[in-house]
Coordinates of C-alpha atoms and ligand atoms in Angstrom, one line a residue:
M208 CA 145.8 67.9 172.0
A209 CA 142.8 70.5 171.4
A210 CA 142.2 70.8 167.4
P211 CA 143.7 74.2 165.8
P212 CA 141.0 77.0 165.6
G213 CA 138.6 76.3 162.5
K214 CA 138.9 72.5 162.9
R215 CA 137.0 72.1 166.0
K216 CA 133.6 70.3 165.8
T217 CA 130.6 71.5 166.9
P218 CA 128.5 68.7 168.7
R219 CA 125.4 67.7 166.7
R220 CA 122.0 65.7 167.5
L221 CA 119.1 64.4 165.7
A222 CA 116.2 67.3 165.3
R223 CA 112.8 66.6 167.2
W224 CA 109.8 66.5 166.3
S225 CA 108.6 68.8 169.3
E226 CA 111.2 71.5 168.1
L227 CA 110.0 71.4 164.3
R228 CA 106.5 71.3 164.7
P229 CA 105.9 75.2 165.4
L230 CA 108.0 76.0 162.9
L231 CA 105.8 74.7 160.3
R232 CA 103.9 77.2 159.1
W233 CA 101.6 76.3 156.0
R234 CA 100.2 79.3 153.9
P235 CA 96.3 79.5 153.4
L236 CA 95.4 77.8 150.0
V237 CA 94.1 80.6 147.9
V238 CA 91.9 78.7 145.6
D239 CA 90.8 81.5 143.1
G240 CA 93.9 82.2 140.2
V241 CA 93.6 85.7 140.2
D242 CA 93.6 86.2 144.3
R243 CA 96.6 83.8 143.9
R244 CA 98.3 85.8 141.4
L245 CA 98.3 89.1 143.1
S246 CA 98.9 88.0 146.7
R247 CA 102.4 87.2 145.2
A248 CA 103.0 90.8 143.6
H249 CA 104.6 92.9 146.5
T250 CA 105.9 95.6 144.6
I251 CA 104.2 97.8 141.3
A252 CA 107.2 96.0 139.6
D253 CA 106.0 92.6 140.6
L254 CA 102.6 93.8 138.8
R255 CA 104.3 95.2 136.0
S256 CA 106.1 91.2 135.6
L257 CA 102.6 89.8 136.0
A258 CA 100.9 92.2 133.2
R259 CA 103.6 91.1 130.8
R260 CA 103.0 87.3 131.3
R261 CA 99.2 88.0 131.5
T262 CA 99.2 90.3 128.1
P263 CA 100.8 89.9 124.3
R264 CA 103.5 91.9 123.7
P265 CA 102.0 94.5 121.6
V266 CA 99.2 95.6 124.4
F267 CA 102.3 95.3 127.3
D268 CA 104.6 97.2 124.8
Y269 CA 101.8 100.2 124.4
V270 CA 101.5 100.8 128.0
D271 CA 105.3 100.1 129.0
G272 CA 106.9 101.9 126.2
A273 CA 107.6 105.2 125.8
A274 CA 108.5 107.6 122.5
E275 CA 112.2 107.7 120.6
N276 CA 114.7 106.0 122.8
E277 CA 112.6 106.2 125.6
I278 CA 115.3 108.5 127.5
G279 CA 112.9 110.5 129.0
I280 CA 111.2 107.9 131.0
E281 CA 114.4 106.2 132.0
R282 CA 115.3 109.6 133.5
A283 CA 112.1 110.2 135.3
Y284 CA 112.6 106.7 137.0
A285 CA 116.3 107.5 137.9
A286 CA 115.1 110.9 139.4
Y287 CA 112.8 108.8 141.7
R288 CA 115.5 106.2 141.9
D289 CA 118.3 109.0 143.2
L290 CA 116.8 111.1 145.5
E291 CA 117.9 110.9 149.0
F292 CA 115.5 111.1 151.8
H293 CA 116.5 112.9 155.0
P294 CA 114.6 110.9 157.9
R295 CA 113.9 112.5 161.5
V296 CA 113.9 110.2 164.4
L297 CA 112.3 109.7 168.1
R298 CA 109.3 111.4 166.6
D299 CA 105.9 109.1 167.5
V300 CA 104.8 107.5 164.3
S301 CA 102.7 105.1 165.9
V302 CA 99.2 106.6 164.0
V303 CA 99.7 107.7 160.6
D304 CA 97.3 110.2 158.4
T305 CA 98.4 110.1 155.0
S306 CA 94.9 112.2 153.7
V307 CA 95.6 115.6 152.0
D308 CA 93.0 117.8 149.7
I309 CA 93.5 117.9 146.2
L310 CA 91.4 120.6 144.4
G311 CA 89.4 121.2 147.5
G312 CA 88.4 117.6 148.1
P313 CA 89.8 115.4 151.0
S314 CA 91.6 112.2 149.5
P315 CA 93.0 109.4 151.7
L316 CA 96.6 109.6 149.7
P317 CA 97.9 112.4 147.3
L318 CA 97.5 110.4 144.6
V319 CA 95.4 110.9 141.2
L320 CA 94.6 108.0 138.7
A321 CA 96.0 109.9 135.2
P322 CA 93.8 109.3 132.0
T323 CA 94.9 106.2 130.0
G324 CA 93.4 106.1 126.4
F325 CA 92.1 102.7 125.2
T326 CA 92.0 100.9 128.5
R327 CA 89.6 98.3 127.6
M328 CA 92.5 96.8 125.5
M329 CA 95.1 96.3 128.6
H330 CA 91.7 94.6 130.2
H331 CA 88.3 93.9 128.9
E332 CA 87.1 95.3 132.5
G333 CA 88.6 99.2 131.4
E334 CA 87.9 101.9 133.1
I335 CA 85.1 100.9 135.1
A336 CA 87.4 98.7 137.4
V337 CA 89.7 101.3 137.3
A338 CA 87.4 104.0 138.5
R339 CA 85.5 101.1 141.2
A340 CA 89.1 100.7 142.4
A341 CA 90.0 104.4 142.8
A342 CA 86.0 105.1 144.2
R343 CA 87.4 102.4 146.5
A344 CA 90.4 104.1 147.9
G345 CA 89.0 107.3 147.5
V346 CA 91.0 109.1 145.2
P347 CA 89.8 110.5 141.7
Y348 CA 90.4 108.8 138.9
T349 CA 90.4 110.4 135.3
L350 CA 88.5 109.2 132.5
S351 CA 90.6 109.6 129.2
A352 CA 88.8 111.4 125.8
M353 CA 90.6 108.4 124.2
G354 CA 88.7 106.1 126.9
T355 CA 86.9 103.0 125.8
T356 CA 84.3 104.1 128.6
S357 CA 81.4 106.7 127.6
I358 CA 81.2 109.7 130.0
E359 CA 77.6 108.7 131.5
D360 CA 78.7 105.3 131.6
L361 CA 81.5 105.6 133.7
V362 CA 79.3 107.9 136.2
H363 CA 76.4 105.4 136.0
A364 CA 78.9 102.7 136.7
V365 CA 80.6 104.1 140.0
P366 CA 78.3 106.9 140.9
G367 CA 79.2 109.2 143.9
A368 CA 83.2 109.3 143.5
R369 CA 85.6 111.4 142.5
H370 CA 85.4 111.5 138.5
W371 CA 87.5 114.2 136.6
F372 CA 87.7 114.3 132.9
Q373 CA 90.3 114.7 130.3
L374 CA 90.3 116.5 127.2
Y375 CA 92.3 117.3 124.2
L376 CA 91.9 120.2 122.3
W377 CA 90.6 118.8 119.0
R378 CA 90.5 120.4 115.2
D379 CA 86.9 120.0 115.7
R380 CA 86.1 122.4 118.5
D381 CA 82.6 121.7 118.8
A382 CA 82.9 118.1 119.4
G383 CA 85.3 119.0 122.3
A384 CA 82.4 121.7 123.5
R385 CA 80.1 118.5 123.2
L386 CA 82.4 116.3 125.3
I387 CA 82.7 119.6 128.0
E388 CA 78.8 120.0 128.6
R389 CA 78.0 116.3 128.8
A390 CA 81.1 116.2 131.4
A391 CA 79.8 119.0 132.8
A392 CA 75.9 117.5 133.0
A393 CA 77.7 114.2 134.7
K394 CA 78.9 116.6 137.2
Y395 CA 82.5 115.7 136.9
E396 CA 84.7 117.1 139.6
A397 CA 87.6 118.8 137.0
L398 CA 88.5 119.1 133.7
V399 CA 92.0 117.9 132.9
L400 CA 93.4 119.8 129.6
T401 CA 96.6 117.8 128.1
V402 CA 98.6 120.2 126.3
D403 CA 101.9 118.1 125.6
T404 CA 100.6 116.9 122.2
P405 CA 100.1 118.8 119.5
V406 CA 101.3 115.5 117.4
A407 CA 102.1 112.0 118.1
G408 CA 105.1 111.2 119.6
A409 CA 107.1 108.2 118.2
R410 CA 106.5 105.2 120.3
L411 CA 108.4 103.1 118.4
R412 CA 107.5 99.9 120.2
D413 CA 104.4 100.7 118.5
V414 CA 105.5 101.0 115.2
R415 CA 107.6 97.9 115.1
N416 CA 104.8 95.9 117.0
G417 CA 102.0 96.7 113.9
L418 CA 100.3 97.9 116.9
T419 CA 96.5 99.3 115.4
I420 CA 93.4 100.2 117.4
P421 CA 91.7 97.9 117.7
P422 CA 94.1 94.8 117.5
T423 CA 93.9 93.6 113.9
L424 CA 94.1 89.7 113.3
T425 CA 97.2 89.3 111.1
P426 CA 99.1 86.2 111.1
R427 CA 101.2 87.5 113.8
T428 CA 98.4 88.8 116.0
L429 CA 96.6 84.8 115.5
A430 CA 100.3 83.3 116.8
A431 CA 100.2 85.5 119.6
M432 CA 96.4 84.8 120.5
A433 CA 98.0 81.2 121.0
R434 CA 100.0 82.3 123.9
H435 CA 97.4 84.7 125.5
P436 CA 93.9 82.7 125.1
S437 CA 91.8 84.5 127.9
W438 CA 93.2 87.8 126.7
W439 CA 91.9 87.2 123.4
F440 CA 88.3 85.2 124.6
N441 CA 87.8 88.1 126.7
L442 CA 88.6 90.7 124.1
L443 CA 86.1 89.0 121.6
T444 CA 83.0 87.8 123.6
T445 CA 82.6 91.7 125.5
R446 CA 81.4 94.7 123.8
P447 CA 83.0 95.5 120.8
L448 CA 86.9 97.6 121.8
E449 CA 85.9 101.1 120.7
F450 CA 86.6 104.7 121.7
A451 CA 83.8 106.2 123.2
S452 CA 84.1 109.5 122.4
L453 CA 85.1 109.4 119.0
T454 CA 84.2 108.0 116.1
S455 CA 85.4 104.8 115.5
W456 CA 88.7 104.3 114.3
H457 CA 90.6 101.7 112.3
G458 CA 94.5 102.3 112.1
T459 CA 97.5 103.0 114.3
V460 CA 97.5 105.4 117.4
A461 CA 99.7 108.2 115.8
E462 CA 97.5 108.3 112.4
L463 CA 94.6 109.0 115.0
V464 CA 96.3 112.0 117.2
N465 CA 97.9 113.5 113.9
Q466 CA 94.3 113.4 112.4
M467 CA 92.3 114.3 115.2
F468 CA 94.5 117.0 117.0
D469 CA 95.2 120.4 116.8
P470 CA 98.6 121.3 116.1
R471 CA 97.5 125.0 115.8
A472 CA 96.2 125.3 119.4
D473 CA 97.3 128.3 121.8
L474 CA 96.7 129.8 125.0
R475 CA 93.3 131.5 123.2
D476 CA 92.0 128.1 123.2
L477 CA 92.6 127.6 127.0
S478 CA 90.9 131.0 127.6
W479 CA 87.9 129.7 125.6
L480 CA 88.0 126.5 127.7
R481 CA 87.7 128.4 130.9
G482 CA 84.8 130.1 129.6
R483 CA 83.2 126.4 128.9
W484 CA 83.8 125.1 132.0
P485 CA 82.4 126.0 135.3
G486 CA 84.3 123.4 137.3
K487 CA 88.1 123.4 138.2
L488 CA 90.3 123.3 135.8
V489 CA 93.9 121.4 135.5
V490 CA 96.0 122.2 132.8
K491 CA 98.1 118.4 132.2
G492 CA 101.7 118.2 130.5
V493 CA 103.2 121.6 131.5
Q494 CA 106.7 121.4 131.1
S495 CA 108.2 125.0 131.7
V496 CA 108.1 127.7 134.5
E497 CA 107.1 130.3 131.9
D498 CA 103.9 128.3 130.6
A499 CA 102.9 127.1 134.2
V500 CA 102.6 130.7 134.8
A501 CA 100.7 131.5 131.7
V502 CA 98.1 128.7 132.3
V503 CA 97.3 130.0 135.9
E504 CA 97.0 133.4 134.3
R505 CA 94.4 132.3 132.4
G506 CA 92.6 130.5 134.8
A507 CA 93.6 127.0 135.5
D508 CA 93.3 126.0 138.9
A509 CA 96.3 123.5 138.9
V510 CA 98.9 122.3 136.8
V511 CA 100.3 118.4 136.3
V512 CA 104.3 118.7 135.6
S513 CA 104.1 116.0 133.1
N514 CA 105.8 114.7 130.0
H515 CA 103.0 112.3 129.3
G516 CA 105.0 109.3 130.8
G517 CA 107.9 110.1 128.3
R518 CA 105.5 109.3 125.4
Q519 CA 105.8 112.4 123.7
L520 CA 109.1 114.6 123.7
D521 CA 111.9 112.1 124.5
R522 CA 114.7 113.9 126.6
A523 CA 111.7 116.7 127.9
P524 CA 112.7 117.8 131.4
T525 CA 112.1 115.5 134.0
P526 CA 108.7 116.4 135.7
L527 CA 110.1 115.7 139.3
E528 CA 113.2 117.7 139.1
L529 CA 111.3 121.1 137.2
L530 CA 108.5 120.4 140.1
P531 CA 110.2 122.6 142.8
R532 CA 110.3 125.7 140.4
V533 CA 106.9 125.3 139.2
V534 CA 105.7 125.5 143.0
D535 CA 108.0 128.4 143.6
A536 CA 106.1 130.0 140.5
V537 CA 102.6 129.3 140.8
G538 CA 101.9 127.4 144.1
A539 CA 100.2 130.3 145.9
K540 CA 97.9 130.4 143.1
A541 CA 97.3 127.1 142.1
E542 CA 98.0 123.7 142.9
V543 CA 100.9 121.8 141.5
L544 CA 100.5 117.8 140.5
V545 CA 103.6 116.1 139.1
D546 CA 103.4 112.7 137.1
T547 CA 105.8 110.3 134.9
G548 CA 107.7 107.5 136.9
I549 CA 106.1 107.0 139.8
R550 CA 106.2 104.0 140.9
S551 CA 106.0 103.2 144.4
G552 CA 104.2 105.3 147.7
A553 CA 107.9 106.4 148.6
D554 CA 107.8 108.1 145.4
L555 CA 104.5 109.9 146.1
V556 CA 105.9 111.1 149.4
A557 CA 108.8 112.4 147.9
A558 CA 106.6 114.1 145.0
R559 CA 104.4 115.8 148.1
A560 CA 107.4 116.8 149.8
L561 CA 108.7 118.5 147.0
G562 CA 105.6 120.7 147.2
A563 CA 103.4 118.3 144.8
S564 CA 99.3 118.5 146.1
A565 CA 99.5 114.9 144.5
G566 CA 101.2 112.3 142.1
M567 CA 99.5 111.1 139.0
V568 CA 100.1 107.6 138.4
G569 CA 99.4 105.9 134.8
R570 CA 100.8 102.7 134.3
A571 CA 101.5 101.4 138.0
Y572 CA 97.6 101.2 137.8
L573 CA 97.3 99.8 134.2
F574 CA 99.8 97.1 135.1
G575 CA 97.6 96.1 138.3
L576 CA 94.6 96.2 135.8
M577 CA 96.4 93.8 133.2
A578 CA 97.7 91.7 136.3
G579 CA 94.1 90.9 137.6
G580 CA 91.2 93.5 136.5
E581 CA 89.7 95.7 139.0
R582 CA 91.5 93.1 142.2
G583 CA 94.6 94.1 140.3
V584 CA 94.1 97.7 140.5
C585 CA 93.1 97.7 144.0
R586 CA 96.3 95.6 144.4
A587 CA 98.2 98.3 143.0
L588 CA 96.7 100.9 145.0
G589 CA 97.3 99.0 148.4
I590 CA 100.7 98.6 147.9
L591 CA 101.4 102.4 147.0
E592 CA 99.6 103.0 150.3
Q593 CA 101.8 100.7 152.3
E594 CA 104.9 102.1 151.0
A595 CA 103.6 105.3 151.8
V596 CA 102.8 104.9 155.4
R597 CA 105.8 103.1 156.1
T598 CA 107.9 105.8 154.2
L599 CA 106.2 108.3 156.2
Q600 CA 107.0 106.4 159.9
L601 CA 110.7 105.7 158.5
L602 CA 110.8 109.3 157.5
G603 CA 109.5 110.3 161.5
V604 CA 106.5 112.1 160.0
A605 CA 102.9 111.3 160.9
R606 CA 100.9 113.7 158.7
M607 CA 101.8 113.6 154.7
A608 CA 100.5 116.9 155.4
D609 CA 103.5 118.0 157.4
L610 CA 106.0 116.5 154.8
S611 CA 108.7 119.6 154.0
A612 CA 111.2 119.8 151.1
G613 CA 113.5 119.4 154.2
H614 CA 113.0 115.9 154.0
V615 CA 113.8 115.2 150.8
S616 CA 116.8 116.3 148.5
L617 CA 117.3 115.6 144.5
R618 CA 120.7 114.2 143.2
D619 CA 121.8 116.8 140.8
R620 CA 122.9 114.8 137.7
G621 CA 123.7 117.6 135.8
Y622 CA 120.5 118.5 133.3
G623 CA 117.3 119.8 133.9
R624 CA 118.8 123.3 135.9
S625 CA 119.0 125.7 133.1
R626 CA 115.4 127.0 133.4
Ligands
FMN1295 C1 99.0 103.4 128.0 C2 98.8 105.1 128.1 C3 97.8 105.9 127.6 C4 97.8 107.1 128.0 N1 96.8 107.6 127.4 C5 96.6 108.8 127.7 C6 95.4 109.9 127.6 O1 94.5 109.4 126.5 N2 95.7 111.7 127.7 C7 96.7 111.9 128.5 O2 96.4 113.2 128.5 N3 97.4 111.0 128.9 C8 97.3 109.6 128.4 N4 98.9 109.2 129.0 C9 99.4 109.9 130.1 C10 99.5 109.6 131.4 O3 98.1 110.4 131.5 C11 100.3 110.1 132.3 O4 101.1 111.1 132.0 C12 101.6 108.8 132.7 O5 100.9 108.0 132.0 C13 102.4 109.5 133.7 O6 103.5 108.8 134.1 P1 103.5 106.9 134.6 O7 102.9 106.4 133.2 O8 104.9 106.9 134.6 O9 102.7 106.9 135.7 C14 98.8 107.9 128.9 C15 99.7 107.0 129.3 C16 100.1 105.6 129.2 C17 101.0 104.7 129.9

């Protein structure tokens, strides 16, 4: 009698070596520890996990954290996560061109590396490693006024690349003016004025971790030292960690910002700066249509719709959601860039489709830096590029420049629509 359904036995036999052999694949042994680590990172999230393991907690939290309850950065991630792509099919995408123009110069990707202060705390190679990786990828890099490498040293170490310099409006206008002159003399292509920082945001992780700049040796930090000996070894055996464009400082970031930055700064200061800077002027930290119009009227060549990676005013407008309205208002006269929350090449494609000439990234490259120095930043940029190419192909778009608003829609989550 036949066995009931489901009880019939599949005939079995012994596996043969001749059949197994072609299935065996040995991964080539990667001897170098950094390369081995990085080869296992396939996304920016993977680099973030590596960064977390490689650096003491206060350093990781300084990068990863945001202001107050960190709602702003969560909303930024959610905006990218929840958007919807609208692909077209049966388009020839065998060859994809991701290049675009950013501020009058060609760039292989719609990407600019954002200014990040105190970069040598994340990894001893610091800004020079980031600038080298950016130069190799052909994308602009923005040196922060709170950086740990000077304007001149960066250009000397990485000549012929697209360097931008970021400035804050300090109480001491003469000190700011001197930096502007140095950046012009060193042939920086663009000046980026950050305007979302009249006072320091409350970065509570830093407060709780007792983070000071430079890091202080307390019983707690000494205990952390034991867990991250190579980070401390690199910190203590390379040139001292200090701000390159400020007199040296010993205290918290918030204390520094509140002492140096000028909460009285207004639009007249922007006109003052426009009169002094001969190159392209980018205003970063614009968070309303009205302000975008006002700064473009005063001579900005570009604006960055940004809430500083959620590190200043928590629950400020989500930059990706504000972007289309800013592009409508000023896009004919100025370029519009966007940052905060970009963690993939697909995010860059989405930002571009919604009218940004480029996306700026901060944490995405810092995680790479913390995971593996210059090679880690190269890995981060490589990941963003691969993801951008694949996204374009799956969208049925052969040229980044051909993306349009029809390729992406934002989910309306009920806030951010009032202005
Ligand atoms: C660790 C860190 C330091 C930063 N330092 C600066 C700075 O010195 N000047 C500035 O204009 N923005 C600074 N930013 C903000 C970035 O330029 C950028 O706006 C933000 O990182 C974008 O968000 P994302 O990190 O999600 O890409 C910093 C951001 C981080 C994460």
